[in-house]
Amino acid sequence: MPRFLRWAVVLLPMVMAGCSSLFGSPEAPPLPGERISILSLQQVLEPDPGIADLEVRLPRPWVNTAWPQSGGYPSHAMHHLALSENPRIAWRIDVGSGSGRYTRLLATPIIADGMVFTLDADGRILAVTEQNGRSIWRFDVTPEDEARGALGGGIAYQNGVVFAATGFGEVIAVDARSGSEKWRVPLKVPFGTAPTIDDGRVFVITLDNQFIALDADDGAVLWTYVGIAEPAG
């Protein structure tokens, strides 16, 4: 037998043993029994016969006339809202810049006091009439020393004032009728979501999970609470 074949016969078991230790032991045989998927998409949904005769009653539909904050109202509990039997588009307008390569449109519109307010991806608040979408005013939240397009932020309304939390780390109060600035508070850390307004206070959460309460009248910081820095706020 040639020498290289003799070496191959000697080394082959060692190589196989090394592979076994490197990649782990061979898989054990599967356990006996029926396998049931834990993914809901792979299961068949069947009605519960125990509640087949249960009568479901909903409260009377509520005609909602405003949507002043993200999620409706501070409680985010909008319950059973009424809707036309034949919903249709009443009007359509351009409210500014949408998502682009470096910007994202994240703020949702709000409706209050017969007006619709939007915040576009370039940081411009637009106020239009609820009836026909006629433009009333525009307000730019971008600081003078900053470029346009900071990510995040949103708007909310209460008592004739639009409050904006911006991706530039500022909270701004704007008069809802005139579009003039009432106050501006720089808080240094950007905001990812819209503020919540309740009981004369403005509540905001920074991207690094600082929970801040401000006075709605003048923007004074009432208190802060520092949470754990994590992606979820």
PDB file of C-alpha atoms in Angstrom:
ATOM      1  CA  MET A   1       0.000   0.000   0.000  1.00  0.00           C
ATOM      2  CA  PRO A   2       1.404   3.421  -0.928  1.00  0.00           C
ATOM      3  CA  ARG A   3       2.557   5.595   1.973  1.00  0.00           C
ATOM      4  CA  PHE A   4      -0.029   8.370   1.416  1.00  0.00           C
ATOM      5  CA  LEU A   5      -2.836   5.768   1.539  1.00  0.00           C
ATOM      6  CA  ARG A   6      -1.524   4.421   4.832  1.00  0.00           C
ATOM      7  CA  TRP A   7      -1.554   7.964   6.270  1.00  0.00           C
ATOM      8  CA  ALA A   8      -5.086   8.491   4.951  1.00  0.00           C
ATOM      9  CA  VAL A   9      -6.315   5.330   6.675  1.00  0.00           C
ATOM     10  CA  VAL A  10      -4.725   6.459   9.951  1.00  0.00           C
ATOM     11  CA  LEU A  11      -5.900  10.095   9.820  1.00  0.00           C
ATOM     12  CA  LEU A  12      -9.463   9.528   8.573  1.00  0.00           C
ATOM     13  CA  PRO A  13     -10.894   8.398  11.953  1.00  0.00           C
ATOM     14  CA  MET A  14      -9.144  11.330  13.672  1.00  0.00           C
ATOM     15  CA  VAL A  15     -10.606  13.830  11.190  1.00  0.00           C
ATOM     16  CA  MET A  16     -14.091  12.368  11.618  1.00  0.00           C
ATOM     17  CA  ALA A  17     -13.769  12.554  15.399  1.00  0.00           C
ATOM     18  CA  GLY A  18     -12.621  16.169  15.158  1.00  0.00           C
ATOM     19  CA  CYS A  19     -15.584  17.097  12.953  1.00  0.00           C
ATOM     20  CA  SER A  20     -17.934  15.495  15.436  1.00  0.00           C
ATOM     21  CA  SER A  21     -16.500  17.526  18.306  1.00  0.00           C
ATOM     22  CA  LEU A  22     -16.397  20.707  16.194  1.00  0.00           C
ATOM     23  CA  PHE A  23     -19.933  20.622  14.853  1.00  0.00           C
ATOM     24  CA  GLY A  24     -21.550  18.830  17.772  1.00  0.00           C
ATOM     25  CA  SER A  25     -22.938  15.388  18.219  1.00  0.00           C
ATOM     26  CA  PRO A  26     -25.377  13.951  15.700  1.00  0.00           C
ATOM     27  CA  GLU A  27     -28.984  14.971  16.348  1.00  0.00           C
ATOM     28  CA  ALA A  28     -30.944  12.691  18.586  1.00  0.00           C
ATOM     29  CA  PRO A  29     -33.953  10.974  17.070  1.00  0.00           C
ATOM     30  CA  PRO A  30     -37.153  13.068  17.307  1.00  0.00           C
ATOM     31  CA  LEU A  31     -39.503  12.439  20.192  1.00  0.00           C
ATOM     32  CA  PRO A  32     -42.492  10.305  19.354  1.00  0.00           C
ATOM     33  CA  GLY A  33     -45.967  11.841  19.216  1.00  0.00           C
ATOM     34  CA  GLU A  34     -48.084  14.264  17.206  1.00  0.00           C
ATOM     35  CA  ARG A  35     -46.569  17.631  16.355  1.00  0.00           C
ATOM     36  CA  ILE A  36     -48.869  20.680  16.694  1.00  0.00           C
ATOM     37  CA  SER A  37     -47.829  24.047  15.269  1.00  0.00           C
ATOM     38  CA  ILE A  38     -47.620  26.949  17.702  1.00  0.00           C
ATOM     39  CA  LEU A  39     -48.073  29.495  14.892  1.00  0.00           C
ATOM     40  CA  SER A  40     -51.616  30.827  14.705  1.00  0.00           C
ATOM     41  CA  LEU A  41     -51.428  31.082  10.918  1.00  0.00           C
ATOM     42  CA  GLN A  42     -51.059  27.312  10.732  1.00  0.00           C
ATOM     43  CA  GLN A  43     -54.039  26.517  12.941  1.00  0.00           C
ATOM     44  CA  VAL A  44     -57.703  26.271  12.055  1.00  0.00           C
ATOM     45  CA  LEU A  45     -59.863  28.706  14.036  1.00  0.00           C
ATOM     46  CA  GLU A  46     -63.097  27.247  15.303  1.00  0.00           C
ATOM     47  CA  PRO A  47     -65.900  28.979  17.230  1.00  0.00           C
ATOM     48  CA  ASP A  48     -66.261  28.229  20.919  1.00  0.00           C
ATOM     49  CA  PRO A  49     -69.568  26.382  21.336  1.00  0.00           C
ATOM     50  CA  GLY A  50     -69.755  27.578  24.930  1.00  0.00           C
ATOM     51  CA  ILE A  51     -70.454  31.160  23.853  1.00  0.00           C
ATOM     52  CA  ALA A  52     -72.516  30.436  20.758  1.00  0.00           C
ATOM     53  CA  ASP A  53     -75.642  31.897  22.375  1.00  0.00           C
ATOM     54  CA  LEU A  54     -73.895  34.891  23.954  1.00  0.00           C
ATOM     55  CA  GLU A  55     -75.584  38.166  23.017  1.00  0.00           C
ATOM     56  CA  VAL A  56     -73.183  40.983  22.185  1.00  0.00           C
ATOM     57  CA  ARG A  57     -74.420  44.525  22.766  1.00  0.00           C
ATOM     58  CA  LEU A  58     -72.499  47.616  21.778  1.00  0.00           C
ATOM     59  CA  PRO A  59     -73.114  51.078  23.225  1.00  0.00           C
ATOM     60  CA  ARG A  60     -74.829  53.651  21.050  1.00  0.00           C
ATOM     61  CA  PRO A  61     -72.388  54.960  18.364  1.00  0.00           C
ATOM     62  CA  TRP A  62     -70.791  58.237  19.378  1.00  0.00           C
ATOM     63  CA  VAL A  63     -70.493  61.022  16.816  1.00  0.00           C
ATOM     64  CA  ASN A  64     -66.946  62.255  17.360  1.00  0.00           C
ATOM     65  CA  THR A  65     -66.278  65.834  16.241  1.00  0.00           C
ATOM     66  CA  ALA A  66     -62.585  66.211  17.109  1.00  0.00           C
ATOM     67  CA  TRP A  67     -59.301  64.310  17.150  1.00  0.00           C
ATOM     68  CA  PRO A  68     -57.093  66.753  19.059  1.00  0.00           C
ATOM     69  CA  GLN A  69     -54.189  64.477  19.920  1.00  0.00           C
ATOM     70  CA  SER A  70     -52.402  61.411  18.640  1.00  0.00           C
ATOM     71  CA  GLY A  71     -54.737  58.531  19.399  1.00  0.00           C
ATOM     72  CA  GLY A  72     -57.753  60.836  19.759  1.00  0.00           C
ATOM     73  CA  TYR A  73     -57.768  61.981  23.376  1.00  0.00           C
ATOM     74  CA  PRO A  74     -55.249  61.580  26.228  1.00  0.00           C
ATOM     75  CA  SER A  75     -56.880  58.319  27.326  1.00  0.00           C
ATOM     76  CA  HIS A  76     -56.637  56.890  23.777  1.00  0.00           C
ATOM     77  CA  ALA A  77     -60.039  55.247  24.468  1.00  0.00           C
ATOM     78  CA  MET A  78     -62.274  56.227  21.553  1.00  0.00           C
ATOM     79  CA  HIS A  79     -64.857  53.458  22.139  1.00  0.00           C
ATOM     80  CA  HIS A  80     -67.694  52.992  19.606  1.00  0.00           C
ATOM     81  CA  LEU A  81     -67.427  55.744  17.008  1.00  0.00           C
ATOM     82  CA  ALA A  82     -70.128  56.465  14.438  1.00  0.00           C
ATOM     83  CA  LEU A  83     -69.281  56.353  10.726  1.00  0.00           C
ATOM     84  CA  SER A  84     -71.273  57.241   7.647  1.00  0.00           C
ATOM     85  CA  GLU A  85     -72.789  54.305   5.794  1.00  0.00           C
ATOM     86  CA  ASN A  86     -71.091  55.525   2.627  1.00  0.00           C
ATOM     87  CA  PRO A  87     -67.758  57.135   3.572  1.00  0.00           C
ATOM     88  CA  ARG A  88     -66.128  59.119   0.763  1.00  0.00           C
ATOM     89  CA  ILE A  89     -63.329  61.622   0.216  1.00  0.00           C
ATOM     90  CA  ALA A  90     -64.618  65.127   0.934  1.00  0.00           C
ATOM     91  CA  TRP A  91     -61.473  66.981  -0.220  1.00  0.00           C
ATOM     92  CA  ARG A  92     -57.771  66.407  -0.772  1.00  0.00           C
ATOM     93  CA  ILE A  93     -54.826  68.828  -0.429  1.00  0.00           C
ATOM     94  CA  ASP A  94     -51.022  68.801  -0.337  1.00  0.00           C
ATOM     95  CA  VAL A  95     -49.823  69.324   3.241  1.00  0.00           C
ATOM     96  CA  GLY A  96     -46.079  69.451   2.571  1.00  0.00           C
ATOM     97  CA  SER A  97     -43.111  67.118   2.338  1.00  0.00           C
ATOM     98  CA  GLY A  98     -43.499  63.394   2.821  1.00  0.00           C
ATOM     99  CA  SER A  99     -40.967  60.672   3.530  1.00  0.00           C
ATOM    100  CA  GLY A 100     -37.761  60.796   1.522  1.00  0.00           C
ATOM    101  CA  ARG A 101     -34.263  59.385   1.518  1.00  0.00           C
ATOM    102  CA  TYR A 102     -33.240  61.163   4.711  1.00  0.00           C
ATOM    103  CA  THR A 103     -36.629  62.089   6.211  1.00  0.00           C
ATOM    104  CA  ARG A 104     -39.723  60.252   7.411  1.00  0.00           C
ATOM    105  CA  LEU A 105     -43.268  61.529   7.819  1.00  0.00           C
ATOM    106  CA  LEU A 106     -44.216  60.247  11.282  1.00  0.00           C
ATOM    107  CA  ALA A 107     -46.651  62.790  12.747  1.00  0.00           C
ATOM    108  CA  THR A 108     -50.377  62.057  12.418  1.00  0.00           C
ATOM    109  CA  PRO A 109     -52.913  64.828  11.658  1.00  0.00           C
ATOM    110  CA  ILE A 110     -55.123  66.241  14.400  1.00  0.00           C
ATOM    111  CA  ILE A 111     -58.559  67.894  14.191  1.00  0.00           C
ATOM    112  CA  ALA A 112     -59.978  70.474  16.593  1.00  0.00           C
ATOM    113  CA  ASP A 113     -62.046  73.652  16.625  1.00  0.00           C
ATOM    114  CA  GLY A 114     -63.026  73.301  12.958  1.00  0.00           C
ATOM    115  CA  MET A 115     -59.418  73.016  11.793  1.00  0.00           C
ATOM    116  CA  VAL A 116     -57.040  70.266  10.682  1.00  0.00           C
ATOM    117  CA  PHE A 117     -53.374  70.516  11.687  1.00  0.00           C
ATOM    118  CA  THR A 118     -50.499  68.566  10.129  1.00  0.00           C
ATOM    119  CA  LEU A 119     -46.715  68.399  10.606  1.00  0.00           C
ATOM    120  CA  ASP A 120     -44.758  67.422   7.494  1.00  0.00           C
ATOM    121  CA  ALA A 121     -41.375  65.696   7.233  1.00  0.00           C
ATOM    122  CA  ASP A 122     -39.575  69.056   6.895  1.00  0.00           C
ATOM    123  CA  GLY A 123     -40.955  70.396  10.180  1.00  0.00           C
ATOM    124  CA  ARG A 124     -43.729  72.675   8.911  1.00  0.00           C
ATOM    125  CA  ILE A 125     -47.093  72.842  10.676  1.00  0.00           C
ATOM    126  CA  LEU A 126     -50.050  73.535   8.382  1.00  0.00           C
ATOM    127  CA  ALA A 127     -53.500  74.614   9.567  1.00  0.00           C
ATOM    128  CA  VAL A 128     -56.454  74.235   7.175  1.00  0.00           C
ATOM    129  CA  THR A 129     -60.223  74.452   7.529  1.00  0.00           C
ATOM    130  CA  GLU A 130     -61.989  71.203   8.318  1.00  0.00           C
ATOM    131  CA  GLN A 131     -64.801  72.046   5.910  1.00  0.00           C
ATOM    132  CA  ASN A 132     -62.897  72.399   2.648  1.00  0.00           C
ATOM    133  CA  GLY A 133     -59.130  72.238   3.369  1.00  0.00           C
ATOM    134  CA  ARG A 134     -58.487  75.939   2.763  1.00  0.00           C
ATOM    135  CA  SER A 135     -55.062  76.956   4.101  1.00  0.00           C
ATOM    136  CA  ILE A 136     -55.098  79.218   7.177  1.00  0.00           C
ATOM    137  CA  TRP A 137     -51.431  79.439   8.207  1.00  0.00           C
ATOM    138  CA  ARG A 138     -48.064  77.695   8.180  1.00  0.00           C
ATOM    139  CA  PHE A 139     -45.447  77.567  10.912  1.00  0.00           C
ATOM    140  CA  ASP A 140     -41.884  76.265  10.601  1.00  0.00           C
ATOM    141  CA  VAL A 141     -40.569  74.522  13.734  1.00  0.00           C
ATOM    142  CA  THR A 142     -36.992  74.322  12.394  1.00  0.00           C
ATOM    143  CA  PRO A 143     -34.556  76.423  14.473  1.00  0.00           C
ATOM    144  CA  GLU A 144     -32.581  79.084  12.605  1.00  0.00           C
ATOM    145  CA  ASP A 145     -29.270  77.265  13.053  1.00  0.00           C
ATOM    146  CA  GLU A 146     -30.577  73.842  11.965  1.00  0.00           C
ATOM    147  CA  ALA A 147     -31.198  72.199   8.608  1.00  0.00           C
ATOM    148  CA  ARG A 148     -34.612  70.838   7.732  1.00  0.00           C
ATOM    149  CA  GLY A 149     -35.696  67.262   8.162  1.00  0.00           C
ATOM    150  CA  ALA A 150     -35.192  66.141  11.779  1.00  0.00           C
ATOM    151  CA  LEU A 151     -36.834  62.770  12.381  1.00  0.00           C
ATOM    152  CA  GLY A 152     -39.611  62.311  14.904  1.00  0.00           C
ATOM    153  CA  GLY A 153     -41.946  64.595  16.749  1.00  0.00           C
ATOM    154  CA  GLY A 154     -45.659  65.332  16.513  1.00  0.00           C
ATOM    155  CA  ILE A 155     -48.420  67.768  17.414  1.00  0.00           C
ATOM    156  CA  ALA A 156     -51.366  68.027  19.819  1.00  0.00           C
ATOM    157  CA  TYR A 157     -54.116  70.587  20.523  1.00  0.00           C
ATOM    158  CA  GLN A 158     -55.816  71.946  23.615  1.00  0.00           C
ATOM    159  CA  ASN A 159     -57.590  75.197  24.509  1.00  0.00           C
ATOM    160  CA  GLY A 160     -56.753  77.053  21.305  1.00  0.00           C
ATOM    161  CA  VAL A 161     -53.064  76.108  21.254  1.00  0.00           C
ATOM    162  CA  VAL A 162     -51.140  73.657  19.053  1.00  0.00           C
ATOM    163  CA  PHE A 163     -48.221  72.033  20.889  1.00  0.00           C
ATOM    164  CA  ALA A 164     -45.361  70.552  18.884  1.00  0.00           C
ATOM    165  CA  ALA A 165     -42.623  68.224  20.120  1.00  0.00           C
ATOM    166  CA  THR A 166     -39.878  68.249  17.495  1.00  0.00           C
ATOM    167  CA  GLY A 167     -36.972  66.151  16.344  1.00  0.00           C
ATOM    168  CA  PHE A 168     -34.776  69.153  17.174  1.00  0.00           C
ATOM    169  CA  GLY A 169     -35.373  68.660  20.906  1.00  0.00           C
ATOM    170  CA  GLU A 170     -37.802  71.550  21.356  1.00  0.00           C
ATOM    171  CA  VAL A 171     -41.388  71.897  22.567  1.00  0.00           C
ATOM    172  CA  ILE A 172     -43.252  74.759  20.904  1.00  0.00           C
ATOM    173  CA  ALA A 173     -46.672  76.289  21.585  1.00  0.00           C
ATOM    174  CA  VAL A 174     -48.429  77.953  18.631  1.00  0.00           C
ATOM    175  CA  ASP A 175     -51.684  79.929  18.679  1.00  0.00           C
ATOM    176  CA  ALA A 176     -54.188  77.790  16.759  1.00  0.00           C
ATOM    177  CA  ARG A 177     -55.996  80.750  15.160  1.00  0.00           C
ATOM    178  CA  SER A 178     -53.125  83.008  14.132  1.00  0.00           C
ATOM    179  CA  GLY A 179     -50.182  80.613  13.834  1.00  0.00           C
ATOM    180  CA  SER A 180     -48.022  82.855  16.020  1.00  0.00           C
ATOM    181  CA  GLU A 181     -45.501  81.393  18.465  1.00  0.00           C
ATOM    182  CA  LYS A 182     -46.475  81.615  22.137  1.00  0.00           C
ATOM    183  CA  TRP A 183     -43.400  79.980  23.678  1.00  0.00           C
ATOM    184  CA  ARG A 184     -40.523  77.667  22.815  1.00  0.00           C
ATOM    185  CA  VAL A 185     -38.517  75.486  25.215  1.00  0.00           C
ATOM    186  CA  PRO A 186     -35.263  73.807  24.069  1.00  0.00           C
ATOM    187  CA  LEU A 187     -34.766  70.509  25.894  1.00  0.00           C
ATOM    188  CA  LYS A 188     -31.705  69.357  23.888  1.00  0.00           C
ATOM    189  CA  VAL A 189     -32.818  65.745  23.288  1.00  0.00           C
ATOM    190  CA  PRO A 190     -35.006  64.969  20.217  1.00  0.00           C
ATOM    191  CA  PHE A 191     -38.594  63.760  20.600  1.00  0.00           C
ATOM    192  CA  GLY A 192     -39.829  60.754  18.683  1.00  0.00           C
ATOM    193  CA  THR A 193     -43.566  61.069  19.259  1.00  0.00           C
ATOM    194  CA  ALA A 194     -46.319  63.641  19.686  1.00  0.00           C
ATOM    195  CA  PRO A 195     -46.952  65.272  23.083  1.00  0.00           C
ATOM    196  CA  THR A 196     -49.909  64.442  25.293  1.00  0.00           C
ATOM    197  CA  ILE A 197     -51.848  67.347  26.825  1.00  0.00           C
ATOM    198  CA  ASP A 198     -53.964  67.005  29.964  1.00  0.00           C
ATOM    199  CA  ASP A 199     -54.892  69.113  32.996  1.00  0.00           C
ATOM    200  CA  GLY A 200     -52.845  72.106  31.889  1.00  0.00           C
ATOM    201  CA  ARG A 201     -49.681  70.089  31.383  1.00  0.00           C
ATOM    202  CA  VAL A 202     -47.703  68.988  28.334  1.00  0.00           C
ATOM    203  CA  PHE A 203     -46.173  65.513  28.592  1.00  0.00           C
ATOM    204  CA  VAL A 204     -43.332  64.521  26.250  1.00  0.00           C
ATOM    205  CA  ILE A 205     -40.896  61.605  25.978  1.00  0.00           C
ATOM    206  CA  THR A 206     -37.395  62.055  24.550  1.00  0.00           C
ATOM    207  CA  LEU A 207     -35.623  59.513  22.389  1.00  0.00           C
ATOM    208  CA  ASP A 208     -33.493  58.483  25.389  1.00  0.00           C
ATOM    209  CA  ASN A 209     -36.616  57.882  27.539  1.00  0.00           C
ATOM    210  CA  GLN A 210     -36.792  61.043  29.607  1.00  0.00           C
ATOM    211  CA  PHE A 211     -40.401  61.736  30.620  1.00  0.00           C
ATOM    212  CA  ILE A 212     -40.919  65.495  30.971  1.00  0.00           C
ATOM    213  CA  ALA A 213     -43.953  67.505  32.131  1.00  0.00           C
ATOM    214  CA  LEU A 214     -44.243  71.189  31.176  1.00  0.00           C
ATOM    215  CA  ASP A 215     -46.712  73.908  32.099  1.00  0.00           C
ATOM    216  CA  ALA A 216     -49.030  74.450  29.127  1.00  0.00           C
ATOM    217  CA  ASP A 217     -49.249  78.202  29.810  1.00  0.00           C
ATOM    218  CA  ASP A 218     -45.575  79.127  29.645  1.00  0.00           C
ATOM    219  CA  GLY A 219     -43.569  75.946  28.991  1.00  0.00           C
ATOM    220  CA  ALA A 220     -41.937  75.842  32.423  1.00  0.00           C
ATOM    221  CA  VAL A 221     -40.550  72.387  33.246  1.00  0.00           C
ATOM    222  CA  LEU A 222     -42.576  70.993  36.155  1.00  0.00           C
ATOM    223  CA  TRP A 223     -40.787  67.696  36.629  1.00  0.00           C
ATOM    224  CA  THR A 224     -38.781  65.030  34.819  1.00  0.00           C
ATOM    225  CA  TYR A 225     -38.444  61.283  35.157  1.00  0.00           C
ATOM    226  CA  VAL A 226     -35.512  59.394  33.625  1.00  0.00           C
ATOM    227  CA  GLY A 227     -36.293  55.892  32.395  1.00  0.00           C
ATOM    228  CA  ILE A 228     -34.043  53.167  31.042  1.00  0.00           C
ATOM    229  CA  ALA A 229     -32.483  54.108  27.696  1.00  0.00           C
ATOM    230  CA  GLU A 230     -33.932  51.592  25.234  1.00  0.00           C
ATOM    231  CA  PRO A 231     -35.564  51.632  21.782  1.00  0.00           C
ATOM    232  CA  ALA A 232     -39.120  51.413  23.175  1.00  0.00           C
ATOM    233  CA  GLY A 233     -40.363  54.614  24.805  1.00  0.00           C
TER     234      GLY A 233
END
